[in-house]
XYZ file of C-alpha atoms in Angstrom:
262
model
C -23.186 72.081 6.801
C -26.425 73.637 8.020
C -27.064 75.138 4.545
C -26.907 71.714 2.886
C -29.025 70.241 5.689
C -31.591 73.016 5.248
C -31.698 72.510 1.475
C -32.078 68.743 1.814
C -34.886 69.077 4.349
C -36.772 71.708 2.347
C -36.495 69.589 -0.823
C -37.730 66.536 1.092
C -40.649 68.553 2.459
C -41.570 69.688 -1.058
C -41.524 66.066 -2.190
C -43.698 64.990 0.758
C -46.204 67.852 0.831
C -46.646 68.636 -2.853
C -45.815 65.558 -4.866
C -46.614 62.626 -2.562
C -49.481 64.257 -0.663
C -51.325 65.389 -3.815
C -50.812 61.956 -5.420
C -52.322 60.266 -2.361
C -55.240 62.715 -2.149
C -56.010 62.274 -5.877
C -55.871 58.498 -5.542
C -58.227 58.497 -2.525
C -60.818 60.598 -4.388
C -60.876 58.418 -7.535
C -64.433 57.076 -8.001
C -63.318 53.540 -8.871
C -61.207 53.013 -5.741
C -62.717 50.325 -3.499
C -62.889 49.784 0.246
C -60.045 47.234 0.171
C -57.754 49.739 -1.564
C -58.673 52.450 0.953
C -57.839 50.096 3.814
C -54.499 49.390 2.083
C -53.798 53.136 1.873
C -54.391 53.413 5.643
C -51.934 50.533 6.191
C -49.325 52.068 3.864
C -49.535 55.591 5.290
C -49.256 54.198 8.829
C -45.994 52.444 7.922
C -44.713 55.500 6.014
C -45.454 57.646 9.050
C -43.421 55.266 11.209
C -40.559 55.427 8.678
C -40.267 59.244 8.897
C -37.817 59.055 11.800
C -35.485 56.948 9.637
C -35.624 59.635 6.972
C -34.640 62.200 9.630
C -31.732 59.958 10.667
C -30.667 59.469 7.032
C -30.434 63.237 6.416
C -28.621 63.748 9.737
C -26.064 61.079 8.801
C -25.354 62.822 5.479
C -25.074 66.387 6.836
C -23.915 65.743 10.425
C -26.375 68.421 11.603
C -28.456 67.369 14.597
C -32.257 67.653 14.125
C -32.329 69.273 17.591
C -30.391 72.296 16.277
C -32.423 75.495 16.765
C -32.784 76.455 13.102
C -33.229 72.943 11.702
C -36.234 72.621 9.362
C -38.665 69.944 10.546
C -39.864 67.284 8.139
C -43.602 67.345 7.374
C -43.905 63.635 6.698
C -45.936 62.878 9.812
C -48.661 65.419 9.025
C -48.655 64.473 5.308
C -49.360 60.815 6.057
C -51.824 61.591 8.874
C -53.844 63.843 6.523
C -53.906 61.157 3.830
C -54.997 58.551 6.351
C -57.843 60.737 7.644
C -58.980 61.390 4.066
C -58.975 57.631 3.371
C -60.993 56.989 6.552
C -63.592 59.594 5.548
C -63.843 58.069 2.093
C -64.412 54.605 3.620
C -67.448 55.893 5.564
C -68.836 57.615 2.447
C -68.344 54.602 0.165
C -69.908 52.227 2.698
C -73.047 54.364 2.832
C -73.150 54.576 -0.985
C -72.936 50.778 -1.178
C -75.774 50.426 1.348
C -77.868 52.772 -0.828
C -77.248 50.515 -3.844
C -78.589 47.486 -1.957
C -81.572 49.462 -0.589
C -82.522 50.405 -4.171
C -82.948 46.675 -4.896
C -85.629 46.373 -2.179
C -88.901 45.250 -3.706
C -91.491 44.990 -0.939
C -94.990 43.921 -1.790
C -96.632 46.479 0.504
C -100.079 44.912 0.177
C -99.036 41.301 0.984
C -101.468 39.324 3.179
C -98.699 37.643 5.158
C -94.895 37.653 5.294
C -92.690 35.233 3.346
C -91.492 33.782 6.649
C -87.890 34.698 5.866
C -85.870 37.886 5.449
C -85.730 39.618 2.045
C -82.974 38.610 -0.365
C -81.611 42.130 -0.857
C -81.258 42.555 2.927
C -79.381 39.271 3.395
C -77.057 40.198 0.505
C -76.438 43.560 2.155
C -75.615 41.977 5.520
C -73.273 39.448 3.868
C -71.543 42.368 2.137
C -71.131 44.201 5.465
C -69.753 41.071 7.152
C -67.117 40.509 4.466
C -66.281 44.232 4.441
C -65.605 44.359 8.168
C -63.373 41.305 7.900
C -61.119 43.445 5.671
C -60.668 45.822 8.618
C -58.890 43.075 10.563
C -55.898 43.779 8.266
C -55.527 47.333 9.540
C -52.227 47.931 11.351
C -52.187 46.878 14.983
C -48.490 46.287 15.597
C -48.545 48.514 18.664
C -51.153 49.847 21.048
C -51.520 53.226 19.295
C -52.192 51.662 15.926
C -54.357 48.923 17.413
C -56.624 51.572 18.924
C -56.505 53.575 15.671
C -57.525 50.620 13.502
C -60.181 49.613 16.034
C -61.575 53.143 16.020
C -61.806 53.241 12.201
C -63.551 49.854 12.115
C -65.970 50.822 14.911
C -66.808 54.205 13.390
C -67.384 52.598 9.980
C -69.587 49.890 11.493
C -71.670 52.313 13.579
C -71.980 54.684 10.609
C -73.165 51.806 8.373
C -75.741 50.573 10.909
C -77.128 54.070 11.485
C -77.330 54.707 7.747
C -79.090 51.377 7.164
C -81.561 52.069 9.984
C -82.319 55.583 8.673
C -82.765 54.251 5.120
C -85.221 51.561 6.274
C -87.199 54.104 8.313
C -87.372 56.447 5.301
C -88.669 53.558 3.206
C -91.520 52.939 5.669
C -92.423 56.625 5.850
C -92.083 57.401 2.135
C -94.920 59.773 1.220
C -95.326 57.985 -2.135
C -96.248 54.841 -0.211
C -99.975 55.141 0.552
C -100.853 51.749 2.046
C -99.014 49.109 4.088
C -100.615 45.822 5.068
C -99.900 44.010 8.329
C -98.247 41.267 6.277
C -95.800 43.827 4.865
C -95.071 45.125 8.390
C -94.301 41.535 9.448
C -91.997 41.084 6.445
C -90.244 44.351 7.248
C -89.896 43.171 10.854
C -88.112 39.992 9.691
C -85.586 42.197 7.880
C -85.025 44.438 10.900
C -84.481 41.302 13.044
C -81.643 40.336 10.676
C -80.140 43.820 11.105
C -80.327 43.413 14.894
C -78.749 39.942 14.718
C -75.924 41.365 12.617
C -75.389 44.191 15.137
C -75.373 41.759 18.089
C -72.898 39.385 16.367
C -69.992 41.793 17.035
C -69.033 42.374 13.375
C -66.107 44.408 14.706
C -64.720 44.007 18.229
C -64.704 46.681 20.907
C -68.341 47.788 21.211
C -69.723 47.991 24.740
C -72.870 45.942 25.389
C -75.668 46.548 22.898
C -74.262 49.869 21.588
C -74.464 48.749 17.961
C -77.992 47.328 18.304
C -79.199 50.731 19.551
C -78.783 51.989 15.967
C -82.000 50.074 15.207
C -83.922 50.940 18.405
C -86.238 53.506 16.742
C -87.312 50.941 14.136
C -87.650 48.176 16.720
C -89.949 50.181 19.011
C -92.063 51.462 16.116
C -92.533 47.960 14.657
C -93.294 46.473 18.107
C -95.982 49.112 18.654
C -97.718 48.097 15.406
C -97.112 44.346 15.627
C -98.560 44.151 19.165
C -101.001 47.023 18.483
C -100.079 48.339 21.921
C -101.572 51.825 21.688
C -102.974 51.890 25.228
C -99.465 51.391 26.689
C -97.977 53.899 24.249
C -100.487 56.604 25.167
C -100.419 55.867 28.907
C -96.602 55.957 29.139
C -96.007 58.738 26.606
C -93.301 61.147 27.772
C -92.207 58.875 30.650
C -88.453 58.067 30.693
C -89.324 54.404 31.388
C -91.758 54.160 28.461
C -91.520 50.964 26.414
C -91.894 53.092 23.271
C -89.714 56.022 24.319
C -88.108 56.296 20.862
C -91.408 56.402 18.935
C -92.131 59.926 17.774
C -95.926 60.612 17.679
C -95.657 62.132 14.173
C -93.850 58.988 12.947
C -96.421 56.691 14.554
C -99.270 58.727 13.058
C -97.692 58.738 9.594
C -97.446 54.944 9.654
C -100.899 54.533 11.198
C -102.454 56.507 8.333
C -101.075 53.948 5.882
């Protein structure tokens, strides 16, 4: 009967929206949950979302009431699992940035060094290795049809772009830290070696689907600023300032001055 159908559907909705949804949301927000577990939650909720139509069919088979009937209560499973998946995606971006911050805190530049070590800093290489292994985990995201392939690709791309932008911003903040009073040319060269590794990582297509050098552009502000100082190309910078074709278009005068004063 329609009454039994209505009762069954409302009870199922309560189970999905209150019990299951709150359990998922609480799990996602737990501080100890890692990136791998969050990726697994995205996989699980994707499959649960796909299974919702079978739940509809199951209830219909018991009650013999068509889901197309005017007064039939709709199941909220789809929105429940979509919400949980979006929360898990957001948490992935946050946790990635937190992990990058942990590596950045290990940076120990000798800002007065006479010349660079000739190789990238250990903390930076560890960070890039971490990012590489992390983005390999994203290959396990569901891609059993075109919709989910584009969804998993989008999550991986957003996470990768977010991580690169956060890393670039963190490195720039390190250079411009007001507590840092002096930087030698050797330290600039060492810093440049680290930024090169970031650019190599970005150009290695850590996740597929980026157009051209989109990912490398996350580091363009740093690259142009370092080039200006490494080549000491102030005449070009001043002559081309404000021109759309300028070689140092991304170098803000205040940023350049702040570094120059060091």
